[in-house]
């Protein structure tokens, strides 16, 4: 095994050496340029959003291992909201209240955490439309949809036959599909086999999830069975290449141990080009295999204010050998990481992460090569095109460790280089490098609003960095992750701002605020509330017992609960507080917290109903209160529940104020 | 030109129909926490706001200082005022049909009296809401009252309240002006018409005298 290291080429050794130097925090060439004093006062002016003013762009940053999405403003970098997606969030009761538990259901049961990587905005005609944001869960493969009128997660679909959902969700240009390519080969079907049977038993699945154009509802349309390569990243074609999706691969060596060496041997891996319109035709012709596959489909309804989880049991699988013309492999040097398509749809950029070059393929040349049937070889029914036939150009020695490319609207590409820790700007078509700027430190993804769509808005670029080292006040062993904002409107990129982020930001998306603001929901209309336990007025406030289950129909309005005194609860009861917020105004949530609750609080938006389960374990009188400072009388917004022994004879009663207790 | 007064009278009565479409008055409350203000619209037959929930939101604010909730169903004026307006439209149309000066003036006078009575009534309601406070109010400020202005701007605690006539209120005012204009023009055209006749009568008398 050691011998393998020796035969690695010099460039790679240099690359790794540079990386190590960086990680140890020294040897950063050009570092002083970005240090204090380098920023001109005009940079400060460019990011200064005066008190009361609003940012020009929304930025949606993945929370990485936090499992969530954070919403920032650009150019200020200010954090507005953390949207819980794949991880429970006690603050919002997400995954704790009875309504949202189903959102985190999977074929493996309830999962309270995941690793969220790539936010992707919905598009219409290749342009971000501000309707939805999709994001993938890497660990237990899933795709979530966030509604940008409520900024809440409204749907999560699990991806079966997959392991490590990394090349996902990357929409098509009219949000026909979001995709999910498996990063880890897994046995197909999943079964107990020796790991060493990888080459024979393991497969790599690409999944196409259909998105309903009206409702946004997702479900799996079909899967495509491929060799057990590692499908790393993806982007769909646009314009002339609309109808295709490109997935990068690594580990085409199909190794399963010490991949850092074993999977870095080949000179070239592949970009898999999938003709999904062709796949649709085969699907229509019935050329699919319906195979058993358990996966959860979880939907949240804004009228019942409740999620439901459905377990599905089969998927349609297409096999390339039976479906000619559906998948091709494009040889691409050195374990390409990101694959990015320029705004015209002509150029497909493979960011060969273990090299210094970027390889750019031409869609036109690819189509020509397919027409000429000029194939190097065929792997499992998938023709491998010839590198020389498809390559359009190479951005030569641009930096070390290229990962991702985004585009502006002036014909330039911007590529992140992890090892040399910089962003490099190059011209599409001539492939010449025109500018470079350091990042602090080790940039992963980068983002330009609309930078992966047909209509980039090339004013700002956000670098999403992997480490911060000495950039911020230290916070113990774990330091913050951070993003950096660059002005790219001129010839030279200019660093404007550093700002910390939540979790580890992977990819991000940006969009003009004016595409989001008009969609905002200010509150939920009470008359549209279809929650089965809603109390739409104080008169509907009541307590009902069914055996040891107690249902409290409670309302909130500034500044009291109704009812706020409850007696007749017994030790061992399961008490469900169904709290309806009667407010009908923007920005007036109420909270609900009760002593001894083993879950979390409720944070109920106006017009919404949420339910907290409380199981009192000892007799006594327990206070509850509103947790969200709602008014001048917020501190008075409180109440009591009396808990009696299991065999007690205390009648069930409830009241508010000095009215006679209701029985 | 001869028909102008009649047309003006017709327009005056039709302008009142606006009361059934647009609000006649609005009260806007602006505070630091309500930068865009909370606006309440008063119609001839209902009280509304920018949204269906405005009234609820205003009532929530008002209850801190012990003001009664505004419940449109309990305000009788909102029930019967619309019938008076309907009556005035009919009377205005009749006045236009009979096309008599005195009818125009009578209509304008009645309208003015009704408008004045309406404004006084509005003032009384405002006074009642602003002064008749619950003794259990959570926030009690000695000597304070919360009566919004009848017309104009006034600071009430953290709010700046502005009360102004709105579309159909202005239209109703314009209706009075048009009716008065019709009355005045009618007088002018009638005297112009009668003038030659008088001259002719006088001339006739002279002829008789000579004969
Ligand atoms: Cu509250």
XYZ file of C-alpha atoms in Angstrom, chain A residues 7-593:
587
model
C 4.095 6.613 -7.398
C 1.842 9.595 -6.988
C 2.758 12.345 -9.334
C 4.704 15.363 -8.250
C 1.915 17.814 -8.722
C -0.233 15.940 -6.274
C 2.543 15.763 -3.716
C 2.977 19.467 -4.026
C -0.735 19.943 -3.677
C -0.906 17.917 -0.496
C 2.168 19.647 0.885
C 0.573 23.015 0.283
C -2.597 21.800 1.938
C -0.743 20.618 5.018
C 1.068 23.917 5.244
C -2.238 25.673 5.218
C -3.810 23.460 7.806
C -0.959 24.137 10.158
C -1.740 27.783 9.754
C 1.480 29.027 8.193
C 2.989 29.468 4.762
C -0.085 31.276 3.452
C 1.276 33.252 0.568
C -0.338 36.600 0.129
C -2.054 36.351 3.491
C -1.089 39.872 4.600
C -3.076 41.323 1.731
C -6.354 40.346 3.326
C -5.382 41.226 6.864
C -6.517 44.291 8.690
C -5.751 47.522 6.999
C -6.110 46.133 3.531
C -9.796 46.920 3.348
C -10.505 50.313 2.027
C -13.222 52.409 3.594
C -15.191 51.935 0.399
C -15.463 48.226 1.259
C -17.121 49.214 4.521
C -19.555 51.433 2.673
C -20.405 48.644 0.259
C -21.517 46.261 3.005
C -23.049 48.855 5.289
C -26.770 48.456 5.397
C -27.900 51.335 7.565
C -30.237 50.670 10.507
C -33.727 50.222 9.119
C -32.478 49.610 5.584
C -32.776 46.198 3.982
C -30.315 43.944 2.227
C -30.399 43.569 -1.535
C -30.127 39.770 -1.594
C -31.165 36.806 0.464
C -28.470 34.163 0.929
C -29.460 30.652 1.954
C -26.505 28.830 3.473
C -26.497 25.153 4.251
C -25.845 24.454 7.893
C -23.757 21.377 7.096
C -23.630 19.099 10.112
C -26.204 21.238 11.917
C -28.724 19.836 9.424
C -30.385 23.224 8.992
C -30.437 26.198 6.617
C -29.428 29.685 7.673
C -30.825 32.773 6.015
C -28.531 35.764 5.701
C -28.754 39.118 3.976
C -26.237 40.353 1.441
C -24.194 42.484 1.409
C -24.413 42.828 5.203
C -23.968 39.128 6.032
C -26.547 39.547 8.813
C -28.266 36.367 10.003
C -32.090 36.468 9.838
C -33.269 32.999 10.567
C -32.268 29.405 11.013
C -34.752 27.130 9.275
C -34.899 23.704 10.896
C -34.805 21.042 8.199
C -33.142 17.727 9.049
C -32.367 18.270 12.720
C -34.729 18.829 15.592
C -34.873 22.398 16.866
C -36.096 22.801 20.419
C -36.424 26.545 19.935
C -39.164 26.130 17.360
C -40.451 22.822 18.723
C -39.498 21.298 15.335
C -39.354 17.533 15.690
C -40.595 17.869 19.300
C -44.174 18.997 18.894
C -46.721 16.421 17.756
C -47.247 18.141 14.388
C -43.680 18.038 13.075
C -42.427 14.706 14.399
C -43.590 13.057 11.177
C -41.299 15.337 9.146
C -38.276 13.455 10.464
C -39.701 9.990 9.971
C -37.777 7.646 7.662
C -37.704 3.959 6.802
C -35.276 3.753 9.754
C -37.765 5.438 12.065
C -37.490 8.923 13.575
C -34.119 10.565 12.877
C -33.306 13.723 14.823
C -30.189 14.821 12.911
C -28.617 14.953 9.491
C -25.938 16.637 7.474
C -27.355 19.183 5.010
C -25.182 20.210 2.095
C -26.602 21.882 -0.982
C -29.445 24.379 -0.944
C -30.977 24.853 -4.376
C -33.635 27.387 -5.322
C -36.495 26.424 -7.579
C -36.223 27.805 -11.115
C -38.564 28.832 -13.891
C -37.018 29.104 -17.351
C -33.629 28.678 -15.785
C -34.089 31.611 -13.447
C -34.516 31.468 -9.682
C -38.184 32.134 -8.921
C -38.232 32.420 -5.122
C -40.867 29.728 -4.606
C -38.984 26.928 -2.881
C -35.598 25.958 -1.590
C -34.488 22.337 -1.786
C -31.690 20.798 0.236
C -30.201 17.332 0.553
C -29.542 15.233 3.643
C -26.273 13.449 3.162
C -26.272 10.825 5.899
C -29.716 9.257 5.669
C -30.473 10.152 2.053
C -33.298 12.653 1.764
C -34.333 15.831 -0.026
C -36.291 18.555 1.737
C -38.376 21.368 0.324
C -38.692 24.670 2.141
C -41.567 26.983 1.265
C -40.208 30.509 0.871
C -43.539 32.109 1.744
C -43.302 30.700 5.275
C -39.576 29.840 5.473
C -40.585 26.458 6.869
C -39.715 22.938 5.813
C -42.850 21.559 4.200
C -41.734 18.299 2.647
C -39.038 15.646 2.987
C -38.664 12.657 0.684
C -36.321 9.799 1.524
C -34.111 8.341 -1.216
C -33.925 4.531 -1.171
C -31.139 2.404 -2.718
C -28.746 5.182 -1.869
C -26.013 5.848 0.662
C -24.726 9.345 1.223
C -26.934 11.651 -0.781
C -24.295 14.136 -1.872
C -24.876 14.916 -5.567
C -28.210 16.491 -4.768
C -30.653 18.289 -5.168
C -29.567 20.458 -8.186
C -32.768 21.315 -10.019
C -33.589 21.230 -13.716
C -34.363 24.577 -15.304
C -38.110 24.484 -14.706
C -37.864 22.509 -11.480
C -39.176 19.461 -13.319
C -36.885 17.347 -11.145
C -34.465 17.555 -8.296
C -31.842 14.811 -8.356
C -30.118 12.564 -5.844
C -26.963 10.654 -6.735
C -25.484 8.298 -4.208
C -22.042 9.185 -2.942
C -21.448 5.721 -1.517
C -22.011 2.557 -3.492
C -24.307 0.221 -1.568
C -25.448 -3.344 -2.213
C -28.378 -3.435 -4.574
C -30.749 -4.473 -3.239
C -29.478 -3.713 0.262
C -28.392 -7.048 1.786
C -25.896 -8.841 4.004
C -22.841 -9.427 1.760
C -19.090 -9.285 2.326
C -17.751 -5.759 1.814
C -15.172 -7.300 -0.492
C -17.963 -8.160 -2.909
C -18.149 -4.420 -3.690
C -17.346 -4.728 -7.391
C -20.016 -7.396 -7.955
C -22.783 -6.582 -5.505
C -22.623 -2.826 -5.015
C -24.315 -0.272 -7.225
C -24.605 3.471 -7.548
C -28.117 4.837 -7.931
C -29.182 8.143 -9.430
C -32.660 9.255 -8.409
C -34.983 11.714 -10.138
C -37.539 13.311 -7.847
C -40.477 14.882 -9.661
C -41.690 18.253 -8.380
C -45.306 19.218 -8.958
C -45.250 22.630 -10.656
C -48.261 23.886 -8.703
C -48.011 22.384 -5.239
C -44.284 21.629 -5.159
C -45.069 18.126 -3.953
C -42.171 15.768 -4.509
C -42.036 12.052 -5.156
C -39.580 9.703 -6.778
C -40.234 9.398 -10.515
C -37.494 6.895 -11.349
C -34.034 5.681 -10.454
C -31.132 4.839 -12.773
C -28.891 1.933 -11.836
C -25.190 2.682 -12.426
C -21.849 1.132 -11.450
C -20.848 1.620 -7.832
C -18.802 4.747 -8.404
C -19.035 7.599 -5.937
C -21.400 10.186 -7.434
C -20.084 13.376 -5.974
C -21.872 16.424 -7.308
C -24.259 17.343 -10.080
C -25.789 20.138 -12.053
C -28.513 19.996 -14.622
C -28.158 21.331 -18.131
C -29.820 24.554 -19.143
C -30.754 26.254 -22.385
C -29.384 24.009 -25.115
C -28.416 21.286 -22.632
C -31.813 21.346 -20.884
C -32.906 17.717 -20.578
C -29.523 16.506 -19.313
C -27.988 16.203 -15.876
C -24.270 15.876 -15.226
C -22.933 13.964 -12.240
C -19.256 13.824 -11.276
C -17.773 10.556 -10.110
C -14.734 9.515 -8.127
C -13.648 6.091 -6.989
C -14.250 4.698 -10.456
C -11.626 2.260 -9.174
C -14.524 0.856 -7.092
C -12.453 0.476 -3.938
C -13.923 0.207 -0.469
C -11.015 0.840 1.887
C -8.345 3.528 2.237
C -10.008 5.454 -0.529
C -7.765 8.459 -0.073
C -5.136 6.460 -1.862
C -7.036 3.703 -3.596
C -9.585 5.964 -5.222
C -7.060 8.492 -6.456
C -5.158 6.276 -8.842
C -6.883 6.789 -12.125
C -5.782 9.587 -14.302
C -9.362 10.258 -15.239
C -12.725 9.613 -13.632
C -16.029 10.390 -15.279
C -18.764 12.902 -15.547
C -21.955 10.913 -16.070
C -24.234 12.680 -18.550
C -27.845 11.600 -18.074
C -30.446 12.329 -20.723
C -33.482 12.504 -18.439
C -35.874 13.285 -21.267
C -34.773 9.976 -22.802
C -35.321 8.348 -19.424
C -38.860 9.761 -19.412
C -39.461 8.114 -22.788
C -38.253 4.733 -21.533
C -40.403 5.183 -18.455
C -43.433 5.865 -20.660
C -42.599 2.780 -22.718
C -42.636 0.724 -19.532
C -38.957 -0.227 -19.758
C -38.525 -0.011 -16.028
C -38.257 -2.551 -13.250
C -40.586 -1.996 -10.369
C -38.550 -2.992 -7.347
C -39.369 -3.060 -3.649
C -37.900 -0.059 -1.830
C -39.071 1.396 1.460
C -38.907 5.162 1.757
C -40.742 7.859 3.677
C -42.595 10.746 2.067
C -43.375 13.425 4.640
C -45.561 16.421 3.947
C -46.506 19.365 6.084
C -49.877 20.981 5.438
C -50.244 24.705 6.078
C -53.968 24.337 6.747
C -53.929 21.433 9.181
C -50.567 22.742 10.470
C -49.524 19.144 10.627
C -47.124 16.760 8.899
C -48.035 13.303 7.728
C -45.555 10.580 6.884
C -46.306 7.906 4.301
C -44.067 4.902 3.827
C -43.828 3.980 0.150
C -42.747 0.516 -0.893
C -41.512 0.501 -4.484
C -39.614 2.481 -7.097
C -39.158 2.288 -10.849
C -35.596 1.493 -11.862
C -34.133 2.036 -15.338
C -31.056 0.068 -16.369
C -28.724 1.713 -18.943
C -28.043 -1.586 -20.731
C -31.757 -1.785 -21.540
C -32.106 1.916 -22.274
C -29.526 2.946 -24.884
C -28.802 6.645 -25.246
C -29.777 7.436 -21.654
C -26.362 7.684 -19.952
C -22.847 8.475 -21.212
C -19.552 8.856 -19.406
C -17.271 11.811 -20.129
C -13.663 11.122 -19.045
C -12.574 13.951 -16.745
C -9.211 14.264 -14.997
C -8.485 13.618 -11.355
C -11.552 12.905 -9.255
C -13.693 15.846 -10.362
C -15.636 17.333 -7.456
C -18.119 19.956 -8.620
C -19.631 19.912 -12.081
C -20.965 23.248 -13.198
C -22.779 24.319 -16.342
C -22.296 27.828 -17.699
C -25.347 30.104 -18.192
C -25.631 29.230 -21.899
C -25.696 25.505 -21.178
C -22.827 24.859 -23.609
C -19.943 24.338 -21.202
C -19.706 21.669 -18.552
C -16.903 22.374 -16.106
C -15.268 19.499 -14.280
C -13.388 20.706 -11.228
C -10.676 18.043 -10.912
C -10.000 18.371 -7.222
C -6.654 16.561 -7.261
C -5.233 18.619 -10.078
C -4.364 22.176 -10.949
C -6.535 22.356 -14.045
C -10.178 22.752 -14.840
C -11.521 20.637 -17.646
C -14.319 22.147 -19.677
C -16.440 19.930 -21.892
C -18.565 21.161 -24.768
C -22.183 20.079 -24.909
C -22.194 20.514 -28.701
C -19.105 18.337 -29.046
C -20.617 15.783 -26.703
C -23.747 15.553 -28.855
C -21.572 15.244 -31.966
C -19.526 12.446 -30.402
C -22.722 10.635 -29.420
C -24.039 10.983 -32.954
C -20.760 9.634 -34.352
C -20.843 6.793 -31.843
C -17.213 7.582 -31.174
C -16.816 5.551 -27.987
C -13.649 4.650 -26.122
C -15.306 1.724 -24.406
C -18.606 0.688 -22.863
C -19.059 0.101 -19.118
C -22.196 -1.797 -18.079
C -23.984 -0.596 -21.168
C -22.789 2.965 -20.745
C -20.693 4.313 -23.626
C -17.546 6.167 -22.564
C -16.910 9.074 -24.910
C -13.367 10.016 -25.922
C -11.826 12.812 -23.894
C -10.442 14.568 -27.013
C -13.879 14.463 -28.628
C -15.686 16.284 -25.857
C -13.188 18.633 -24.255
C -13.667 22.277 -25.184
C -10.753 23.692 -23.279
C -8.709 23.578 -20.123
C -8.188 26.367 -17.656
C -4.541 25.600 -17.102
C -2.744 25.654 -13.776
C -5.269 28.034 -12.339
C -4.594 26.970 -8.761
C -4.535 23.852 -6.634
C -7.530 21.705 -5.803
C -10.375 23.208 -7.824
C -13.721 22.348 -6.262
C -16.571 24.452 -7.640
C -17.359 27.025 -10.293
C -20.069 29.669 -10.466
C -20.683 32.181 -13.233
C -21.478 35.850 -13.603
C -23.535 37.477 -16.342
C -20.490 38.874 -18.145
C -18.926 35.666 -19.444
C -16.647 34.781 -16.528
C -16.331 31.711 -14.401
C -15.206 31.828 -10.772
C -13.611 28.721 -9.352
C -12.836 27.881 -5.746
C -9.450 26.267 -5.059
C -9.407 24.475 -1.733
C -5.707 23.729 -1.446
C -4.374 27.052 -2.643
C -7.242 28.778 -0.763
C -8.329 31.217 -3.423
C -10.972 32.180 -5.945
C -9.808 32.350 -9.542
C -11.687 34.250 -12.208
C -11.375 33.043 -15.782
C -12.909 33.824 -19.130
C -15.384 31.356 -20.586
C -14.275 30.463 -24.129
C -10.654 31.624 -23.966
C -10.005 29.780 -20.672
C -7.535 32.460 -19.575
C -7.178 33.360 -15.926
C -7.915 37.048 -15.448
C -7.882 37.540 -11.686
C -7.350 35.716 -8.416
C -8.046 36.561 -4.782
C -7.147 34.702 -1.572
C -9.768 33.282 0.812
C -9.348 32.770 4.571
C -9.124 29.800 4.572
C -9.628 26.772 2.374
C -12.705 27.649 0.427
C -15.163 24.882 -0.406
C -18.168 26.014 -2.380
C -18.661 29.531 -3.613
C -21.872 31.287 -4.570
C -22.961 34.085 -6.858
C -26.696 34.876 -6.715
C -28.127 32.941 -9.672
C -24.572 31.759 -10.374
C -25.689 28.256 -11.321
C -28.755 29.433 -13.277
C -29.253 30.908 -16.728
C -29.410 34.429 -15.301
C -26.627 35.097 -12.804
C -26.680 38.394 -10.916
C -22.928 38.897 -10.824
C -22.560 41.606 -8.214
C -21.342 39.622 -5.225
C -19.548 36.362 -4.650
C -19.687 34.486 -1.359
C -16.802 32.191 -0.429
C -17.819 29.398 1.944
C -14.705 28.525 3.873
C -13.808 25.335 5.667
C -11.560 26.754 8.361
C -11.113 30.143 9.973
C -7.976 29.652 12.136
C -6.977 33.116 13.333
C -9.732 35.187 11.686
C -12.070 35.509 14.680
C -11.997 35.696 18.455
C -11.172 32.168 19.590
C -13.932 30.026 21.089
C -12.097 27.018 22.475
C -11.164 24.023 20.361
C -14.016 24.550 17.938
C -13.745 27.721 15.942
C -16.517 29.280 13.909
C -17.037 28.576 10.267
C -17.301 31.556 8.043
C -18.135 33.055 4.726
C -16.494 35.912 2.906
C -18.128 38.402 0.611
C -16.430 39.714 -2.512
C -17.452 42.474 -4.866
C -17.108 41.030 -8.360
C -18.760 43.852 -10.287
C -15.418 45.263 -11.456
C -12.407 43.783 -13.242
C -10.743 42.946 -9.949
C -12.452 40.962 -7.230
C -12.485 42.844 -3.957
C -12.852 41.332 -0.483
C -15.572 43.222 1.380
C -16.544 41.265 4.469
C -16.031 38.232 6.699
C -19.034 36.835 8.542
C -19.462 33.714 10.699
C -21.983 31.075 9.695
C -23.934 28.333 11.386
C -22.570 24.775 11.326
C -20.367 24.173 8.333
C -21.698 25.918 5.281
C -21.369 23.845 2.147
C -23.189 25.280 -0.819
C -25.401 28.354 -0.737
C -27.920 30.097 -2.945
C -28.586 33.768 -3.379
C -31.552 35.615 -4.817
C -32.757 39.207 -5.175
C -34.865 40.108 -2.176
C -37.599 41.421 -4.472
C -38.290 37.857 -5.652
C -38.964 36.718 -2.088
C -40.577 39.687 -0.325
C -43.908 39.676 -2.222
C -44.434 35.998 -1.370
C -44.239 36.480 2.369
C -47.005 35.027 4.501
C -47.622 37.305 7.455
C -49.902 35.015 9.419
C -52.145 32.028 8.945
C -55.825 32.824 8.638
C -57.688 31.413 11.575
C -60.727 30.526 9.475
C -58.482 28.396 7.244
C -57.085 26.466 10.210
C -58.122 22.822 9.731
C -56.180 21.382 12.642
C -58.426 18.717 14.224
C -57.642 20.081 17.692
C -57.876 23.800 16.896
C -59.821 26.085 19.221
C -60.753 29.017 17.026
C -62.011 31.203 19.853
C -61.767 31.369 23.617
C -65.233 29.851 23.889
C -63.816 26.690 22.299
C -61.171 26.420 25.000
C -61.818 23.198 26.956
C -60.347 20.032 28.404
C -61.413 16.541 27.391
C -60.398 13.266 28.950
C -60.231 9.940 27.073
C -58.949 7.338 29.518
C -55.517 8.545 30.599
C -55.246 10.829 27.580
C -56.181 14.429 28.253
C -56.660 16.913 25.418
C -56.411 20.576 26.345
C -57.864 22.881 23.691
C -56.119 26.119 24.582
C -55.980 29.537 22.949
C -53.503 32.388 23.177
C -54.065 36.054 22.572
C -52.309 39.046 24.099
C -51.907 38.414 26.931
C -53.521 35.282 28.319
C -54.136 31.608 27.748
C -57.699 30.319 27.734
C -58.149 28.334 29.860
C -55.283 29.226 32.154
C -56.278 27.157 35.210
C -56.795 23.428 34.864
C -57.549 20.864 37.557
C -58.294 17.163 37.437
C -55.068 16.019 35.741
C -53.582 12.885 37.276
C -50.110 11.426 37.552
C -49.595 9.077 34.590
C -51.840 11.066 32.264
C -50.686 11.917 28.782
C -51.661 15.549 28.500
C -51.793 17.022 25.008
C -51.774 20.818 25.001
C -53.251 21.846 21.637
C -52.497 25.536 21.603
C -54.074 27.782 18.972
C -52.698 31.280 18.556
C -55.727 33.502 17.916
C -53.619 36.487 16.865
C -54.124 37.663 13.296
C -51.227 40.057 12.909
C -47.655 39.827 11.660
C -44.904 39.056 14.112
C -47.062 38.030 17.080
C -46.125 34.437 17.913
C -46.835 33.107 21.393
C -44.807 30.443 23.123
C -45.909 27.703 25.481
C -43.709 26.008 28.042
